[in-house]
mmCIF file of C-alpha atoms and ligand atoms in Angstrom:
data_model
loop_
_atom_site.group_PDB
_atom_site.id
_atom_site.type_symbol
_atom_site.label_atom_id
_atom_site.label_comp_id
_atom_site.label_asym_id
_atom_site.label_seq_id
_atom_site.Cartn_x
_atom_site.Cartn_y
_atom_site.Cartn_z
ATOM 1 C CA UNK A 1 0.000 0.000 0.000
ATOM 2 C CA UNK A 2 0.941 3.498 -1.005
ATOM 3 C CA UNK A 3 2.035 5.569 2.386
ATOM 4 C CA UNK A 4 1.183 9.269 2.755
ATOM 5 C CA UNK A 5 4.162 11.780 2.131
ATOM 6 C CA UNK A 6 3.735 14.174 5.125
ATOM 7 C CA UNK A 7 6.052 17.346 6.228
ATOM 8 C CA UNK A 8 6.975 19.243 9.640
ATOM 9 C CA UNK A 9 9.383 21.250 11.392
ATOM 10 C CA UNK A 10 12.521 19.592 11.614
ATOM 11 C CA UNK A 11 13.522 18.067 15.511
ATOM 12 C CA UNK A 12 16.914 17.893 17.157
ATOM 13 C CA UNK A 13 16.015 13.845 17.210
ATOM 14 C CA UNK A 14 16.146 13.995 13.315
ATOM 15 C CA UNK A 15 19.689 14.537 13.644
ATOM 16 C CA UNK A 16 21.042 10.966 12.976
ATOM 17 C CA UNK A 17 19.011 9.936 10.217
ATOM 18 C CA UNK A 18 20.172 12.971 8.229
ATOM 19 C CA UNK A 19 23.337 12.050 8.819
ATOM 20 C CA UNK A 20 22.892 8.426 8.008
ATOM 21 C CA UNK A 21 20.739 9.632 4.559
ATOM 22 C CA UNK A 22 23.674 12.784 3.874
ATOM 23 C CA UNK A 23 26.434 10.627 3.955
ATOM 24 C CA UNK A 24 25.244 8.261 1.446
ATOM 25 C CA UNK A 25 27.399 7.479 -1.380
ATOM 26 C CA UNK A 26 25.012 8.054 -4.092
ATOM 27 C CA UNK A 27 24.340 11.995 -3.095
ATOM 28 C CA UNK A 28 26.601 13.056 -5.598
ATOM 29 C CA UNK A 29 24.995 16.416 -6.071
ATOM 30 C CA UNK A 30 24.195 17.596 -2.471
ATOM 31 C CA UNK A 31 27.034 20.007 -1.341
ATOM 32 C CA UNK A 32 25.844 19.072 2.745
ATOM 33 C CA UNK A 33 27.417 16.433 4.471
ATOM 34 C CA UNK A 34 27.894 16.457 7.927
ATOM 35 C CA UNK A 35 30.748 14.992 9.451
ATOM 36 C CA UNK A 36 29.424 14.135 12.762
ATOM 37 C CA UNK A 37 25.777 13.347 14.193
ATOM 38 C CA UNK A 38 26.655 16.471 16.490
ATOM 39 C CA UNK A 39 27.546 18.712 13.343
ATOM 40 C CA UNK A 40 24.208 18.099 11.795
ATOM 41 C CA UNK A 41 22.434 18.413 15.398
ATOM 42 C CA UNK A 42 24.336 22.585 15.686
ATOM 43 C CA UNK A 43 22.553 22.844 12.607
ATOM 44 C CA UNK A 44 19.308 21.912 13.537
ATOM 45 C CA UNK A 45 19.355 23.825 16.417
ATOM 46 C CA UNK A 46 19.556 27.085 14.565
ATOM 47 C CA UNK A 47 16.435 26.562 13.049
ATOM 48 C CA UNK A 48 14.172 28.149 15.203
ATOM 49 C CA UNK A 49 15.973 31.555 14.837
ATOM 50 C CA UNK A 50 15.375 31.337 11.223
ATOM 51 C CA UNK A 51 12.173 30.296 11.566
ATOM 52 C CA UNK A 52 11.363 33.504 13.403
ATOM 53 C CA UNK A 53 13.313 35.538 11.921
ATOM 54 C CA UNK A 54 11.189 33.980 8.636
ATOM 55 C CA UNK A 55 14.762 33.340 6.639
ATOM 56 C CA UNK A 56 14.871 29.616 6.648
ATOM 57 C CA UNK A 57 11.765 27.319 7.255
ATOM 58 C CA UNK A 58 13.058 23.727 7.133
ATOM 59 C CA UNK A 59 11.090 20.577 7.705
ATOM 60 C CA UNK A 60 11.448 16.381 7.494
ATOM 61 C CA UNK A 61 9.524 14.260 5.085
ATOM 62 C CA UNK A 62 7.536 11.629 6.623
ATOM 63 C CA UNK A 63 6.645 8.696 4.556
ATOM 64 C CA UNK A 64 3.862 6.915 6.502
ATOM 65 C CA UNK A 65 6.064 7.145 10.182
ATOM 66 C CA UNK A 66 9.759 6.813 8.754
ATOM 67 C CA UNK A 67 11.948 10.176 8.095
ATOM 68 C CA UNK A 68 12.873 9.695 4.742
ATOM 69 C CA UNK A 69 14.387 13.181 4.171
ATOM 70 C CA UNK A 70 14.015 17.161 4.173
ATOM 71 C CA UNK A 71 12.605 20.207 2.223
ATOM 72 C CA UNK A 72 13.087 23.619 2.806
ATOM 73 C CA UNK A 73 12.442 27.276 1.743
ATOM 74 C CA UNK A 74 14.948 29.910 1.661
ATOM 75 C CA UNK A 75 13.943 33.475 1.207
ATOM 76 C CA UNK A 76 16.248 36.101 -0.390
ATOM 77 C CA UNK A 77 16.717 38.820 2.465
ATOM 78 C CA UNK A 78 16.518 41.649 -0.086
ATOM 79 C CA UNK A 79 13.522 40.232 -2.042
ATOM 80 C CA UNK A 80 11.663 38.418 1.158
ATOM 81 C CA UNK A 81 8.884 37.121 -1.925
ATOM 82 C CA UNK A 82 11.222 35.204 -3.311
ATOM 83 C CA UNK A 83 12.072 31.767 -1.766
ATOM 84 C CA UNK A 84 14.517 28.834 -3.003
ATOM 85 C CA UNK A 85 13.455 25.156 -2.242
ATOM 86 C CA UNK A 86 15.814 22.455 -1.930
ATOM 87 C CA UNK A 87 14.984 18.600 -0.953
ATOM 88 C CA UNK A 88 16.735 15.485 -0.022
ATOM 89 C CA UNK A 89 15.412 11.906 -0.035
ATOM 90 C CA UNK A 90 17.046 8.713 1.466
ATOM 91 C CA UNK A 91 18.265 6.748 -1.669
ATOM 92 C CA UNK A 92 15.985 3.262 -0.404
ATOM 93 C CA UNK A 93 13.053 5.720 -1.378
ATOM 94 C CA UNK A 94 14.046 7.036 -4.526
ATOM 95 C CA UNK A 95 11.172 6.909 -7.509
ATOM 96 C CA UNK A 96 8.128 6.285 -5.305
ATOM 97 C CA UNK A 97 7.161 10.405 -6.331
ATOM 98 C CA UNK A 98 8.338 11.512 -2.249
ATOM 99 C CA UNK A 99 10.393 14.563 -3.556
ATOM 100 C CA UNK A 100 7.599 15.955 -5.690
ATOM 101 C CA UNK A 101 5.013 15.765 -2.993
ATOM 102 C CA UNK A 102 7.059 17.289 -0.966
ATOM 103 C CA UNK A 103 7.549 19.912 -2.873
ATOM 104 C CA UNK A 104 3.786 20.691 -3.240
ATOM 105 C CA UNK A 105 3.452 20.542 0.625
ATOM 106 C CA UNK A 106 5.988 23.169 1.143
ATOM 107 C CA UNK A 107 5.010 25.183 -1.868
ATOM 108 C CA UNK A 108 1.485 25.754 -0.674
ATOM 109 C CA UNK A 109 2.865 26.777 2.296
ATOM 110 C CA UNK A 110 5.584 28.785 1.134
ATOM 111 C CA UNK A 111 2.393 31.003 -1.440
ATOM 112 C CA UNK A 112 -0.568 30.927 1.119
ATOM 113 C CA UNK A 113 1.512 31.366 4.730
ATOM 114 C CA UNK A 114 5.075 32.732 3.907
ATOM 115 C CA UNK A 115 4.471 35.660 2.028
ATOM 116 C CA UNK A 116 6.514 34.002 -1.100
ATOM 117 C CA UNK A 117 5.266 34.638 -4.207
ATOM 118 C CA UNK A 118 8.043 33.239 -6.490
ATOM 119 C CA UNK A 119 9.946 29.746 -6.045
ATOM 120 C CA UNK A 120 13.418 29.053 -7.500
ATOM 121 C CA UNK A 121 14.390 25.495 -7.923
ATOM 122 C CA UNK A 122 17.733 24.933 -8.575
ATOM 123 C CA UNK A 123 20.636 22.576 -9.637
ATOM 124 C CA UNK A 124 23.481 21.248 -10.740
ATOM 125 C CA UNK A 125 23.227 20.675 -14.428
ATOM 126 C CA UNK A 126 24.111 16.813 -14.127
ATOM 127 C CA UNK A 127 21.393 16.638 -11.471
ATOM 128 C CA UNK A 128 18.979 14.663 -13.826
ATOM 129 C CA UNK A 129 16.570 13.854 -10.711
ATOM 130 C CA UNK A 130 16.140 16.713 -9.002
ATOM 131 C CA UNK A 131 15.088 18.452 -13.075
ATOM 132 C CA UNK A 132 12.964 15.683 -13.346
ATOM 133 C CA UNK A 133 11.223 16.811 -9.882
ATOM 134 C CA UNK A 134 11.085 20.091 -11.028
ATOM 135 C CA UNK A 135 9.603 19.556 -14.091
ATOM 136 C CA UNK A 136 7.182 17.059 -12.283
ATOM 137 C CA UNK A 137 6.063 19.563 -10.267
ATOM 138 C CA UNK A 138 5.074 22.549 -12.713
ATOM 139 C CA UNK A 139 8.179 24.301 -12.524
ATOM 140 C CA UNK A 140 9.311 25.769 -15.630
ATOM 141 C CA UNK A 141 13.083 25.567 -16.884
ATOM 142 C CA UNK A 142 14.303 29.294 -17.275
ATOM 143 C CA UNK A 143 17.777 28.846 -17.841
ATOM 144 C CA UNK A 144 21.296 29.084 -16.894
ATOM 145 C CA UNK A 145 22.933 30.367 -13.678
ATOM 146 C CA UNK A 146 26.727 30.776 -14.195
ATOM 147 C CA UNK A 147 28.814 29.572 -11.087
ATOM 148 C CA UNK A 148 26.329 30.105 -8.393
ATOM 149 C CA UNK A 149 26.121 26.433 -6.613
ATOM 150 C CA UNK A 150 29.211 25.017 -4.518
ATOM 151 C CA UNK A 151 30.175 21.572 -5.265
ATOM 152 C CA UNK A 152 33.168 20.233 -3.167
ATOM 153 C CA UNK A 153 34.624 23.611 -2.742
ATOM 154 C CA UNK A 154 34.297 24.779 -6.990
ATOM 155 C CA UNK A 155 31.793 26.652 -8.298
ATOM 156 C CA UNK A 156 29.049 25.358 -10.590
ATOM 157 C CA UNK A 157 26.730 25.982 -12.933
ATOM 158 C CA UNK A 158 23.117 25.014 -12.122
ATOM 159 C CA UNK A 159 19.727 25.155 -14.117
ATOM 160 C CA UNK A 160 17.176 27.746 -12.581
ATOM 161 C CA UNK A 161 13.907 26.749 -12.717
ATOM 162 C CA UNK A 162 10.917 28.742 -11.478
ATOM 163 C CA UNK A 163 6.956 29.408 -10.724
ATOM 164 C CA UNK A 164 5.361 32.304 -9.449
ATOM 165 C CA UNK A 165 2.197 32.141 -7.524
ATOM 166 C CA UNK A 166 -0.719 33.818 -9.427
ATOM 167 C CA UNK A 167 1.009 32.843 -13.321
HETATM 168 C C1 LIG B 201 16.530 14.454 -6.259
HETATM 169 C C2 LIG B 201 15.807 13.554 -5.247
HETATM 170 C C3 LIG B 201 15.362 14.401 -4.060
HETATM 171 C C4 LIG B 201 14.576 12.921 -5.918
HETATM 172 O O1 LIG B 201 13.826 12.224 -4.925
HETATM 173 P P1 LIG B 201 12.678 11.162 -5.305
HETATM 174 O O2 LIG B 201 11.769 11.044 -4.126
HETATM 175 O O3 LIG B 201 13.298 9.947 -5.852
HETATM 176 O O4 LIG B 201 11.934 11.959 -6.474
HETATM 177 P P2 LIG B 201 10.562 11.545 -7.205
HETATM 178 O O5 LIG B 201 10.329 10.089 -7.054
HETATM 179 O O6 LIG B 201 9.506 12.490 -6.711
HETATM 180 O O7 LIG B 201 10.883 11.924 -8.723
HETATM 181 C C5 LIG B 201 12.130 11.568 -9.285
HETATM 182 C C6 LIG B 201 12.020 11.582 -10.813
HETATM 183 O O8 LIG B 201 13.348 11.665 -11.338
HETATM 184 C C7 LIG B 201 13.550 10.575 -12.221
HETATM 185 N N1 LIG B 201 14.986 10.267 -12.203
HETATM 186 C C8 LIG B 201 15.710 9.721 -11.202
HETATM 187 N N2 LIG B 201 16.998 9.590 -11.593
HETATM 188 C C9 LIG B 201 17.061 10.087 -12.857
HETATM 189 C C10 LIG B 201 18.097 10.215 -13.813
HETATM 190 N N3 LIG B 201 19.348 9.861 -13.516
HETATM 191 N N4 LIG B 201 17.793 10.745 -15.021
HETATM 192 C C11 LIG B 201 16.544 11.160 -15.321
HETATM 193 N N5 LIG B 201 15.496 11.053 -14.449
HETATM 194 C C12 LIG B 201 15.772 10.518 -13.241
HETATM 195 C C13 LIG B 201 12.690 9.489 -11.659
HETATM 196 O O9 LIG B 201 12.481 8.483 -12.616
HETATM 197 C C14 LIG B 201 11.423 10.306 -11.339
HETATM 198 O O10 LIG B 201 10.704 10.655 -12.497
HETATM 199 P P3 LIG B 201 9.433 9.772 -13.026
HETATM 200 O O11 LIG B 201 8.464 9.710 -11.884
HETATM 201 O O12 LIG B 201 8.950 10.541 -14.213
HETATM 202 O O13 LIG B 201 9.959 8.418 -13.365
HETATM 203 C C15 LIG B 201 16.740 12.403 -4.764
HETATM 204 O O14 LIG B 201 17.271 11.757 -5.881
HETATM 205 C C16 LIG B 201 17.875 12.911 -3.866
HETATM 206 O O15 LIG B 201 17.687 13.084 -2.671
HETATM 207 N N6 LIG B 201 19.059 13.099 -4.476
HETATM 208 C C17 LIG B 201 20.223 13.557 -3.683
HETATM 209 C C18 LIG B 201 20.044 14.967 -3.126
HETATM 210 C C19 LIG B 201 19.799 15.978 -4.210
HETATM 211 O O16 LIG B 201 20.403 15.933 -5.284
HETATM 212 N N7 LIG B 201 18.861 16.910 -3.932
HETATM 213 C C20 LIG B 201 18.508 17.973 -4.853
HETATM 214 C C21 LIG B 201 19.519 19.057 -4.814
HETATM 215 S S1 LIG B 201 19.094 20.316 -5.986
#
């Protein structure tokens, strides 16, 4: 049976399976990867702040009970309607459609209780998966960014794709 794909705020406790799911080999593309448990706990804990401060609103992806990985919206300081989503799954749960789900969850969120009214997906350009969840979830390819993701300490250049709330 299909589980439901679920979201909320992210918990200290989610700590170690982030880890676990980070450090896998097959995350070629994500530039985070804690090096200790502990590491990725500091950065949990500064979520609240940037919850408040309405910077940074991360959250973990249930699939039925299990964490299976995270979303989150960034918003640009200087243009606080414009947000950038990233996601993570744990490889074991690739293809079952978790990412794109996810994506919807936090995007309604991000247009009807945020104050966002345009969403920036990006990635590296060799990140076939995460333009395929893009795509999957309305969000329309609008081109190149020179250099501006950070792959193993080099910069990169990503595809920008986008969708603003009322077009
Ligand atoms: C990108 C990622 C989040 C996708 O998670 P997911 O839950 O498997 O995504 P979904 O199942 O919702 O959709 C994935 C789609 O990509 C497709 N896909 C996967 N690998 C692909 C590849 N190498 N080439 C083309 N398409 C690919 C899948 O077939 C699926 O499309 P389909 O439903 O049309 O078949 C996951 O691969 C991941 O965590 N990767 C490592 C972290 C990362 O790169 N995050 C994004 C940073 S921008």
């Amino acid at each position: 049976m299909k589980k439901s794909v679920t979201i909320r705020y992210q918990q200290l406790g989610d700590a170690k399976r982030f880890y676990e799911i980070l450090n896998s080999q097959n995350f070629t593309y994500f530039p985070a990867k804690p090096k200790t448990i502990k590491e990725e706990r500091d950065f949990l804990r500064k979520n609240k702040e940037w919850r408040e401060q309405k910077v940074w609103f991360n959250f973990t992806i249930l699939y039925g009970d299990t964490i299976v990985g995270a979303v989150g919206v960034h918003r640009e300081s200087h243009r606080p309607y414009c947000g950038e989503v990233g996601y993570f799954v744990d490889e074991e749960y690739w293809g079952k459609g978790i990412a794109v789900e996810a994506v919807k969850l936090i995007e309604k969120m991000a247009f009807e209780e945020f104050g966002i009214t345009r969403i920036e997906i990006n990635m590296i350009k060799a990140n076939k998966a995460s333009a395929r969840v893009a795509e999957k979830s309305g969000y329309r390819k609008e081109g190149i960014a020179k250099g501006k993701l950070m792959l193993n300490g080099e910069t990169c250049d990503c595809f920008v794709y986008g969708k603003a709330k009322n077009n």
